[in-house]
CSV table of C-alpha atoms in Angstrom, one decimal:
chain,number,residue,atom,x,y,z
A,1,MET,CA,-29.3,9.8,-21.3
A,2,LYS,CA,-29.0,10.1,-17.8
A,3,LYS,CA,-27.9,6.4,-18.1
A,4,LEU,CA,-25.0,7.3,-20.7
A,5,ARG,CA,-24.0,10.6,-19.0
A,6,ILE,CA,-23.6,7.9,-15.7
A,7,TYR,CA,-21.9,5.1,-17.7
A,8,LYS,CA,-19.2,8.2,-19.0
A,9,ASN,CA,-18.8,9.5,-15.5
A,10,ASP,CA,-18.1,6.4,-14.1
A,11,LEU,CA,-14.7,5.7,-16.9
A,12,ILE,CA,-13.3,9.1,-16.3
A,13,ASN,CA,-13.7,8.5,-13.3
A,14,LEU,CA,-11.6,5.3,-13.3
A,15,LEU,CA,-9.3,6.8,-15.6
A,16,TYR,CA,-8.3,9.3,-13.3
A,17,ALA,CA,-7.9,6.9,-10.6
A,18,ILE,CA,-5.7,4.3,-12.8
A,19,PHE,CA,-3.8,6.7,-13.3
A,20,ILE,CA,-3.2,8.1,-9.9
A,21,VAL,CA,-2.8,3.9,-8.9
A,22,SER,CA,-0.5,3.5,-12.3
A,23,GLY,CA,2.5,2.6,-10.3
A,24,VAL,CA,1.6,-0.6,-8.2
A,25,ILE,CA,-0.5,-1.3,-11.7
A,26,LYS,CA,2.5,-1.6,-13.7
A,27,SER,CA,4.2,-3.6,-10.7
A,28,VAL,CA,2.3,-6.5,-10.8
A,29,LEU,CA,1.2,-6.0,-14.7
A,30,TYR,CA,5.3,-6.6,-15.0
A,31,TYR,CA,5.1,-9.7,-12.7
A,32,ILE,CA,2.8,-11.6,-14.6
A,33,GLY,CA,4.9,-10.7,-18.0
A,34,ILE,CA,3.1,-7.9,-19.1
A,35,PRO,CA,6.2,-6.0,-21.4
A,36,LYS,CA,7.2,-2.4,-20.1
A,37,VAL,CA,6.7,-0.9,-23.2
A,38,LEU,CA,2.6,-0.7,-22.2
A,39,ASP,CA,2.8,1.9,-19.8
A,40,ILE,CA,-0.2,2.0,-18.0
A,41,THR,CA,0.7,5.6,-16.2
A,42,ALA,CA,2.0,7.0,-20.5
A,43,ILE,CA,-1.4,5.0,-21.4
A,44,SER,CA,-3.6,6.7,-19.1
A,45,ALA,CA,-1.8,10.5,-19.0
A,46,LEU,CA,-2.1,10.4,-22.7
A,47,LEU,CA,-6.0,9.9,-22.7
A,48,ILE,CA,-6.0,12.7,-20.1
A,49,ILE,CA,-4.7,15.3,-22.5
A,50,GLY,CA,-6.5,13.8,-24.9
A,51,ASP,CA,-10.0,14.7,-23.0
A,52,ILE,CA,-8.8,18.3,-21.5
A,53,THR,CA,-7.9,19.0,-25.6
A,54,ILE,CA,-11.2,17.9,-26.3
A,55,VAL,CA,-13.0,19.0,-24.0
A,56,MET,CA,-11.4,22.2,-23.6
A,57,ILE,CA,-11.9,22.9,-27.8
A,58,SER,CA,-16.1,22.0,-27.5
A,59,ARG,CA,-16.4,25.1,-24.2
A,60,LYS,CA,-15.5,27.2,-27.6
A,61,LYS,CA,-16.1,30.3,-26.3
A,62,ALA,CA,-17.5,28.8,-22.8
A,63,LYS,CA,-15.6,29.8,-20.4
A,64,LEU,CA,-13.4,27.6,-17.7
A,65,SER,CA,-14.6,28.2,-13.9
A,66,ILE,CA,-12.0,27.5,-11.1
A,67,GLY,CA,-12.9,28.9,-7.4
A,68,LYS,CA,-10.1,30.9,-6.2
A,69,LYS,CA,-8.6,28.2,-4.1
A,70,GLN,CA,-7.5,26.6,-7.0
A,71,PHE,CA,-6.5,29.6,-9.0
A,72,ASP,CA,-4.2,30.0,-6.2
A,73,TYR,CA,-2.9,26.0,-5.8
A,74,LEU,CA,-2.5,26.6,-10.5
A,75,ILE,CA,-0.4,29.7,-9.4
A,76,LEU,CA,2.0,28.2,-6.8
A,77,ILE,CA,2.1,24.5,-9.6
A,78,PHE,CA,3.7,25.8,-12.7
A,79,THR,CA,6.0,28.6,-10.2
A,80,PHE,CA,7.1,25.6,-9.2
A,81,GLN,CA,7.4,23.8,-12.6
A,82,PHE,CA,9.0,27.4,-13.9
A,83,MET,CA,12.0,27.1,-11.2
A,84,VAL,CA,12.2,22.8,-12.2
A,85,PHE,CA,12.4,24.0,-15.6
A,86,ALA,CA,14.6,26.6,-15.0
A,87,SER,CA,17.2,24.9,-12.7
A,88,LEU,CA,18.1,22.6,-15.3
A,89,LEU,CA,20.1,25.3,-17.1
A,90,TYR,CA,22.8,24.8,-13.7
A,91,THR,CA,21.3,20.7,-13.0
A,92,TYR,CA,24.5,18.5,-12.0
A,93,SER,CA,22.1,15.3,-13.5
A,94,LEU,CA,22.4,16.5,-17.8
A,95,GLY,CA,20.6,13.1,-17.8
A,96,PHE,CA,18.3,12.1,-14.7
A,97,GLY,CA,17.1,15.5,-14.9
A,98,PHE,CA,15.1,15.9,-17.8
A,99,TYR,CA,13.4,12.8,-17.4
A,100,LYS,CA,12.6,14.0,-14.3
A,101,SER,CA,11.2,17.6,-15.4
A,102,PHE,CA,9.3,15.6,-17.7
A,103,LEU,CA,7.4,13.1,-15.1
A,104,LEU,CA,7.0,16.0,-12.3
A,105,LEU,CA,4.2,17.7,-16.4
A,106,LEU,CA,2.6,14.3,-14.2
A,107,ASN,CA,1.4,16.3,-10.5
A,108,ILE,CA,0.5,18.8,-12.5
A,109,ILE,CA,-2.4,16.8,-14.9
A,110,ALA,CA,-2.6,15.0,-11.7
A,111,PHE,CA,-4.8,18.3,-9.8
A,112,CYS,CA,-5.8,19.9,-13.3
A,113,TYR,CA,-8.1,16.8,-14.4
A,114,PRO,CA,-10.2,17.0,-11.6
A,115,LEU,CA,-11.0,21.0,-12.3
A,116,ILE,CA,-11.9,20.0,-15.7
A,117,ARG,CA,-14.3,16.6,-14.5
A,118,PRO,CA,-15.5,18.4,-11.6
A,119,SER,CA,-17.9,14.4,-11.3
A,120,ILE,CA,-14.7,13.2,-9.9
A,121,THR,CA,-14.8,13.5,-6.2
A,122,LEU,CA,-13.4,12.4,-3.6
A,123,GLU,CA,-16.1,9.2,-3.3
A,124,SER,CA,-15.8,8.4,-6.8
A,125,PHE,CA,-12.4,8.4,-6.5
A,126,PHE,CA,-12.1,6.1,-2.7
A,127,ARG,CA,-14.5,3.9,-4.7
A,128,ILE,CA,-13.1,2.9,-7.3
A,129,ILE,CA,-8.6,2.9,-5.4
A,130,TYR,CA,-9.9,0.9,-3.3
A,131,LYS,CA,-11.3,-2.8,-5.8
A,132,PHE,CA,-7.8,-2.0,-7.6
A,133,ILE,CA,-5.5,-1.7,-4.4
A,134,VAL,CA,-7.6,-4.3,-2.3
A,135,PRO,CA,-6.3,-7.2,-4.8
A,136,PHE,CA,-3.4,-6.1,-5.7
A,137,SER,CA,-2.3,-5.6,-2.1
A,138,VAL,CA,-3.2,-9.2,-1.3
A,139,PHE,CA,-1.2,-10.4,-5.0
A,140,ILE,CA,2.1,-8.2,-3.6
A,141,ILE,CA,1.6,-9.4,-0.5
A,142,PHE,CA,2.0,-13.1,-1.1
A,143,LEU,CA,4.8,-12.7,-3.3
A,144,ASN,CA,7.2,-10.5,-0.8
A,145,LEU,CA,5.9,-13.9,2.0
A,146,VAL,CA,6.4,-16.5,-0.1
A,147,ARG,CA,10.3,-14.9,-0.8
A,148,TRP,CA,10.9,-16.0,3.1
A,149,THR,CA,9.8,-19.4,2.6
A,150,PRO,CA,10.6,-23.0,1.7
A,151,TYR,CA,8.1,-22.2,-1.7
A,152,ARG,CA,9.7,-19.3,-2.9
A,153,SER,CA,10.1,-22.0,-5.9
A,154,LEU,CA,6.5,-21.7,-5.9
A,155,ILE,CA,7.7,-17.6,-7.6
A,156,ASN,CA,8.9,-15.7,-9.9
A,157,ILE,CA,11.8,-14.5,-7.0
A,158,GLU,CA,13.9,-12.2,-10.2
A,159,ARG,CA,10.5,-10.4,-10.6
A,160,ALA,CA,9.5,-10.4,-7.0
A,161,ASP,CA,12.7,-8.7,-6.2
A,162,GLU,CA,11.9,-6.1,-8.3
A,163,ILE,CA,8.9,-4.9,-7.2
A,164,ARG,CA,8.8,-6.1,-3.7
A,165,GLY,CA,9.6,-2.4,-2.9
A,166,HIS,CA,5.7,-1.6,-4.0
A,167,TYR,CA,5.1,-3.0,0.1
A,168,LEU,CA,5.3,0.9,0.9
A,169,THR,CA,3.4,1.9,-1.8
A,170,ILE,CA,0.4,0.1,-0.7
A,171,GLY,CA,1.0,0.3,2.9
A,172,MET,CA,0.5,4.2,1.8
A,173,PHE,CA,-1.8,3.6,-0.2
A,174,LEU,CA,-4.2,0.8,2.8
A,175,GLY,CA,-3.6,3.1,5.0
A,176,LEU,CA,-5.0,6.3,3.4
A,177,ILE,CA,-8.2,4.2,2.1
A,178,ALA,CA,-8.5,2.5,6.2
A,179,THR,CA,-8.6,6.6,6.9
A,180,TYR,CA,-11.1,8.0,4.0
A,181,ASN,CA,-13.2,5.0,5.9
A,182,ILE,CA,-12.9,5.9,9.4
A,183,VAL,CA,-13.9,9.9,8.5
A,184,PHE,CA,-15.9,9.4,6.2
A,185,LYS,CA,-17.7,5.7,7.8
A,186,ARG,CA,-21.2,7.9,6.8
A,187,GLN,CA,-20.5,6.7,3.1
A,188,LEU,CA,-20.0,3.7,3.1
A,189,LYS,CA,-22.7,2.0,1.3
A,190,ALA,CA,-20.6,-2.0,2.6
A,191,ASN,CA,-19.9,-3.1,5.4
A,192,LEU,CA,-16.9,-1.8,7.9
A,193,ILE,CA,-15.3,-4.6,8.1
A,194,THR,CA,-15.3,-4.8,4.5
A,195,LYS,CA,-14.4,-0.9,4.4
A,196,ILE,CA,-12.2,-0.4,7.6
A,197,LEU,CA,-10.4,-4.5,8.4
A,198,LEU,CA,-10.0,-5.9,5.7
A,199,PRO,CA,-8.0,-3.1,4.8
A,200,VAL,CA,-6.2,-2.4,7.8
A,201,PHE,CA,-5.3,-5.8,8.0
A,202,LEU,CA,-3.3,-5.7,5.0
A,203,LEU,CA,-1.7,-2.3,6.6
A,204,VAL,CA,-0.8,-4.5,9.2
A,205,ILE,CA,1.5,-7.5,7.3
A,206,SER,CA,2.8,-5.4,4.1
A,207,SER,CA,5.6,-4.9,7.3
A,208,ALA,CA,5.1,-1.1,6.1
A,209,ARG,CA,6.5,0.8,8.5
A,210,GLY,CA,6.0,3.9,8.0
A,211,PRO,CA,2.2,4.1,7.1
A,212,LEU,CA,1.4,1.3,9.7
A,213,ILE,CA,3.0,4.1,12.8
A,214,PHE,CA,1.2,7.3,11.0
A,215,PHE,CA,-2.0,5.7,10.5
A,216,VAL,CA,-1.7,4.9,15.0
A,217,ILE,CA,-0.8,8.2,14.7
A,218,VAL,CA,-4.2,10.1,12.4
A,219,LEU,CA,-6.4,7.2,14.0
A,220,ILE,CA,-5.5,9.3,18.0
A,221,VAL,CA,-5.9,12.6,16.9
A,222,LEU,CA,-9.6,11.8,15.3
A,223,PHE,CA,-9.9,10.0,18.3
A,224,ILE,CA,-9.0,13.1,20.2
A,225,ILE,CA,-11.0,15.4,17.7
A,226,ARG,CA,-14.4,12.8,18.2
A,227,VAL,CA,-14.5,11.0,21.2
A,228,LYS,CA,-17.7,12.5,21.9
A,229,ARG,CA,-18.9,11.5,18.3
A,230,ILE,CA,-17.4,8.4,17.6
A,231,ARG,CA,-19.6,4.8,17.2
A,232,PHE,CA,-18.4,2.0,15.0
A,233,LYS,CA,-21.7,0.5,14.3
A,234,ILE,CA,-21.7,-3.5,14.0
A,235,LYS,CA,-24.2,-5.8,12.8
A,236,LYS,CA,-24.9,-8.8,14.3
A,237,TRP,CA,-24.1,-11.2,12.3
A,238,HIS,CA,-21.4,-9.6,10.8
A,239,ALA,CA,-20.0,-9.8,14.9
A,240,LEU,CA,-20.9,-13.6,14.0
A,241,ILE,CA,-18.7,-13.9,10.7
A,242,LEU,CA,-16.1,-12.5,12.2
A,243,PHE,CA,-16.4,-14.4,15.3
A,244,LEU,CA,-16.4,-17.5,13.6
A,245,LEU,CA,-13.4,-17.0,11.2
A,246,MET,CA,-10.9,-16.0,14.0
A,247,GLY,CA,-12.6,-18.5,15.6
A,248,PHE,CA,-11.3,-21.2,13.2
A,249,VAL,CA,-8.4,-19.4,12.7
A,250,LEU,CA,-6.9,-19.8,16.5
A,251,LEU,CA,-8.4,-22.8,17.9
A,252,THR,CA,-7.1,-25.6,14.0
A,253,PRO,CA,-3.2,-25.7,12.3
A,254,LEU,CA,-3.7,-22.5,10.3
A,255,ARG,CA,-3.2,-20.6,13.0
A,256,ASP,CA,0.3,-20.8,13.0
A,257,SER,CA,0.0,-20.0,9.1
A,258,PHE,CA,-2.5,-16.7,10.7
A,259,PHE,CA,0.5,-15.6,13.0
A,260,ASN,CA,3.1,-16.0,10.0
A,261,LEU,CA,1.9,-13.1,7.7
A,262,PHE,CA,2.9,-11.0,11.0
A,263,THR,CA,6.5,-12.2,11.2
A,264,ARG,CA,8.6,-9.7,9.1
A,265,THR,CA,6.6,-6.9,10.6
A,266,ILE,CA,7.2,-7.5,14.3
A,267,THR,CA,10.7,-8.2,12.7
A,268,ARG,CA,10.8,-4.7,10.8
A,269,PHE,CA,9.7,-3.0,14.1
A,270,TYR,CA,12.0,-5.1,16.6
A,271,VAL,CA,15.5,-4.6,14.1
A,272,MET,CA,13.9,-0.3,14.4
A,273,PHE,CA,13.5,-0.3,18.7
A,274,PHE,CA,16.7,-2.8,19.8
A,275,GLU,CA,19.6,-2.2,16.7
A,276,SER,CA,21.6,0.4,17.2
A,277,ASP,CA,21.3,1.7,13.5
A,278,GLY,CA,17.6,0.9,13.5
A,279,GLY,CA,18.5,-1.4,10.9
A,280,GLN,CA,19.5,-0.7,7.1
A,281,SER,CA,16.8,1.0,5.5
A,282,ILE,CA,17.0,3.6,8.5
A,283,SER,CA,20.1,4.4,8.4
A,284,GLU,CA,20.4,5.0,4.8
A,285,ARG,CA,18.0,7.7,4.7
A,286,VAL,CA,19.5,9.3,8.0
A,287,ASP,CA,22.6,9.4,6.0
A,288,PHE,CA,21.0,10.7,3.0
A,289,ILE,CA,19.8,13.8,5.3
A,290,ARG,CA,23.1,14.6,7.4
A,291,PHE,CA,24.8,13.8,3.1
A,292,SER,CA,21.5,16.0,1.9
A,293,PHE,CA,22.6,19.4,4.7
A,294,ASP,CA,25.7,19.0,3.8
A,295,LYS,CA,26.2,20.1,0.6
A,296,ILE,CA,23.2,22.0,0.8
A,297,PHE,CA,24.9,24.8,3.0
A,298,ASP,CA,27.9,24.4,0.6
A,299,GLY,CA,27.7,27.9,-0.1
A,300,ILE,CA,25.4,30.4,-0.3
A,301,ASN,CA,24.5,30.0,-4.0
A,302,HIS,CA,23.3,26.1,-3.3
A,303,VAL,CA,21.7,27.7,0.3
A,304,PHE,CA,19.0,29.3,-2.5
A,305,PHE,CA,19.3,27.4,-5.7
A,306,GLY,CA,19.8,24.1,-5.7
A,307,TYR,CA,21.9,22.0,-7.0
A,308,GLY,CA,19.7,21.6,-9.7
A,309,ILE,CA,16.9,19.6,-10.4
A,310,GLY,CA,17.8,15.7,-10.6
A,311,SER,CA,20.8,16.1,-9.4
A,312,PHE,CA,20.9,14.8,-5.4
A,313,MET,CA,21.8,11.3,-6.3
A,314,TYR,CA,24.8,12.0,-8.6
A,315,LEU,CA,25.8,13.2,-6.1
A,316,TYR,CA,25.2,11.3,-3.8
A,317,SER,CA,26.8,8.4,-5.3
A,318,GLY,CA,27.9,9.6,-9.2
A,319,VAL,CA,25.5,7.6,-10.2
A,320,ASP,CA,22.9,9.6,-13.1
A,321,GLY,CA,20.0,7.9,-12.4
A,322,ARG,CA,16.5,8.1,-10.0
A,323,GLY,CA,17.2,9.3,-5.7
A,324,TYR,CA,16.1,11.3,-3.3
A,325,PRO,CA,16.3,11.8,0.0
A,326,HIS,CA,13.0,9.9,0.8
A,327,ASN,CA,12.1,13.7,2.2
A,328,ILE,CA,10.2,16.3,-1.0
A,329,LEU,CA,10.5,18.9,1.6
A,330,LEU,CA,14.4,18.7,1.9
A,331,GLU,CA,14.1,17.5,-1.6
A,332,SER,CA,13.0,20.7,-2.4
A,333,TRP,CA,15.8,23.0,-1.0
A,334,PHE,CA,19.0,20.2,-1.9
A,335,GLU,CA,18.4,20.2,-5.5
A,336,LEU,CA,15.7,24.0,-6.2
A,337,GLY,CA,16.7,25.6,-3.4
A,338,PHE,CA,15.5,27.9,-0.5
A,339,PHE,CA,12.4,29.2,-3.1
A,340,GLY,CA,11.7,25.7,-4.5
A,341,PHE,CA,11.7,24.7,-0.3
A,342,LEU,CA,9.8,27.5,0.1
A,343,VAL,CA,6.9,27.2,-2.5
A,344,ILE,CA,6.2,23.4,-2.2
A,345,THR,CA,5.5,24.3,1.8
A,346,ILE,CA,3.2,27.4,0.6
A,347,PHE,CA,1.8,24.9,-1.6
A,348,ILE,CA,1.3,21.8,2.1
A,349,VAL,CA,0.5,24.2,4.0
A,350,LEU,CA,-1.9,26.1,2.9
A,351,ILE,CA,-4.8,23.7,2.9
A,352,PHE,CA,-4.7,23.2,6.0
A,353,PHE,CA,-6.2,27.0,7.0
A,354,TYR,CA,-9.1,26.2,4.3
A,355,ARG,CA,-12.1,26.1,6.6
A,356,THR,CA,-14.8,23.0,6.1
A,357,LYS,CA,-16.8,21.1,8.6
A,358,ASN,CA,-15.3,18.1,8.1
A,359,LEU,CA,-11.8,18.3,10.1
A,360,GLY,CA,-11.0,15.4,10.7
A,361,SER,CA,-11.2,15.2,7.2
A,362,LYS,CA,-7.6,17.2,6.9
A,363,LEU,CA,-5.7,14.3,8.5
A,364,LEU,CA,-6.3,11.7,5.2
A,365,LEU,CA,-3.4,15.1,4.0
A,366,VAL,CA,-1.3,15.3,7.5
A,367,PHE,CA,-1.5,11.2,7.3
A,368,LEU,CA,0.2,11.6,3.3
A,369,LEU,CA,2.0,13.9,3.7
A,370,LEU,CA,3.6,12.1,6.8
A,371,CYS,CA,4.5,8.8,4.3
A,372,TYR,CA,5.7,11.5,2.0
A,373,SER,CA,8.7,12.7,4.8
A,374,LYS,CA,10.0,9.3,5.3
A,375,SER,CA,10.1,7.8,1.8
A,376,GLY,CA,9.4,8.5,-2.0
A,377,GLY,CA,10.1,11.4,-4.3
A,378,LEU,CA,9.1,14.2,-5.8
A,379,GLU,CA,8.2,13.0,-9.2
A,380,ASP,CA,6.5,9.6,-6.8
A,381,ILE,CA,3.9,13.3,-5.5
A,382,ARG,CA,0.6,13.0,-7.6
A,383,ILE,CA,-0.7,11.4,-5.7
A,384,ILE,CA,-0.4,14.3,-3.1
A,385,TYR,CA,-1.5,16.1,-6.2
A,386,GLY,CA,-4.6,14.4,-6.8
A,387,LEU,CA,-6.1,14.3,-3.4
A,388,TYR,CA,-5.8,17.7,-2.8
A,389,SER,CA,-7.8,18.8,-6.0
A,390,LEU,CA,-9.9,17.1,-4.9
A,391,TYR,CA,-10.2,18.6,-1.4
A,392,ILE,CA,-10.3,21.3,-2.8
A,393,GLY,CA,-13.0,20.5,-5.4
A,394,SER,CA,-15.1,19.0,-2.3
A,395,LEU,CA,-15.0,22.7,-0.2
A,396,TYR,CA,-16.2,24.3,-3.4
A,397,ASN,CA,-20.3,24.3,-4.7
A,398,ASN,CA,-21.3,26.1,-7.3
A,399,GLU,CA,-20.6,30.0,-6.6
A,400,ASN,CA,-17.1,31.4,-5.5
A,401,LEU,CA,-15.6,31.0,-9.1
A,402,LEU,CA,-13.2,32.2,-11.5
A,403,ARG,CA,-14.6,32.6,-14.7
A,404,LEU,CA,-11.1,32.4,-17.8
């Protein structure tokens, strides 16, 4: 019976992890030829909804136990979603806006499922996503590197171009995994080389500038917080293997291939710092920000109510489709007005006022929020909702719970 319960909990954790990282999984499946109709996000979401339904029915008269902090966040989440649906009455996006409003329901699922299934924990979540993200990251990084070499004929360039934008997503997940394993290194059951150095190495060669910069910032802050306590114990044989491996790479013809791994990352940083406009990526984001502020303050009604969900790309380019200013706070203000901005800001900030013994653990949230301050949109943030839910859940034991 105990083994069956453990197996069940493992399946629940696996399902949740797949749901959160399904975007990365879909990109790899698409490249190898799996039809887009087999949408991993939709399938995992339906399975989660089914499981929630079964749990709620099986409870019958039993009440659901939810902590006060979790309850406060549920109020914020449903208030924000209500504002999203209300904005459909005046949105400029008559197509994508409706689609986006339903995509945002996935964020609610990401927050609520750990409340229904308390067996989903931070530790189990990161243990599982490591097994997905690391190999998938290697695959995507390989495609992005090869497409710029004479060996590009070995890959499907058309499909590789379609999924190459996921380098930012894998960079974010790699930085998140490395940060978690550094903050909670005592929980590691394997060596630090595999759990920390490998994700960091992949992050560096992924050419994801934002996640790499934010990871370094978080690392510096963590060092300042724990300067007297940071200790990395590496076993002698681990150090020997690392030394021999580096020696083999640097003293053989492999060294050229090794240094080429860093070429694209170095090039992107060079463009960012030494080109007048910072490169196309940065100049485009700056243009998004300028456009957003100009439109937000174009009228008192737009200041307080915005232009409606999904309207950014339509007003920016005339195309009714996916698009955002690459900052979730600015996006909320643009599409939902000041009131939407206020709700999402409270959602983001409130958690930092909760007390915790492990102050460094909040740097996980800081890293994630920094990443979404420069990339991604509201429909992409189920990882934020999910991590917030898991983090708040970790603050509770069986006490101080509301009975609903």
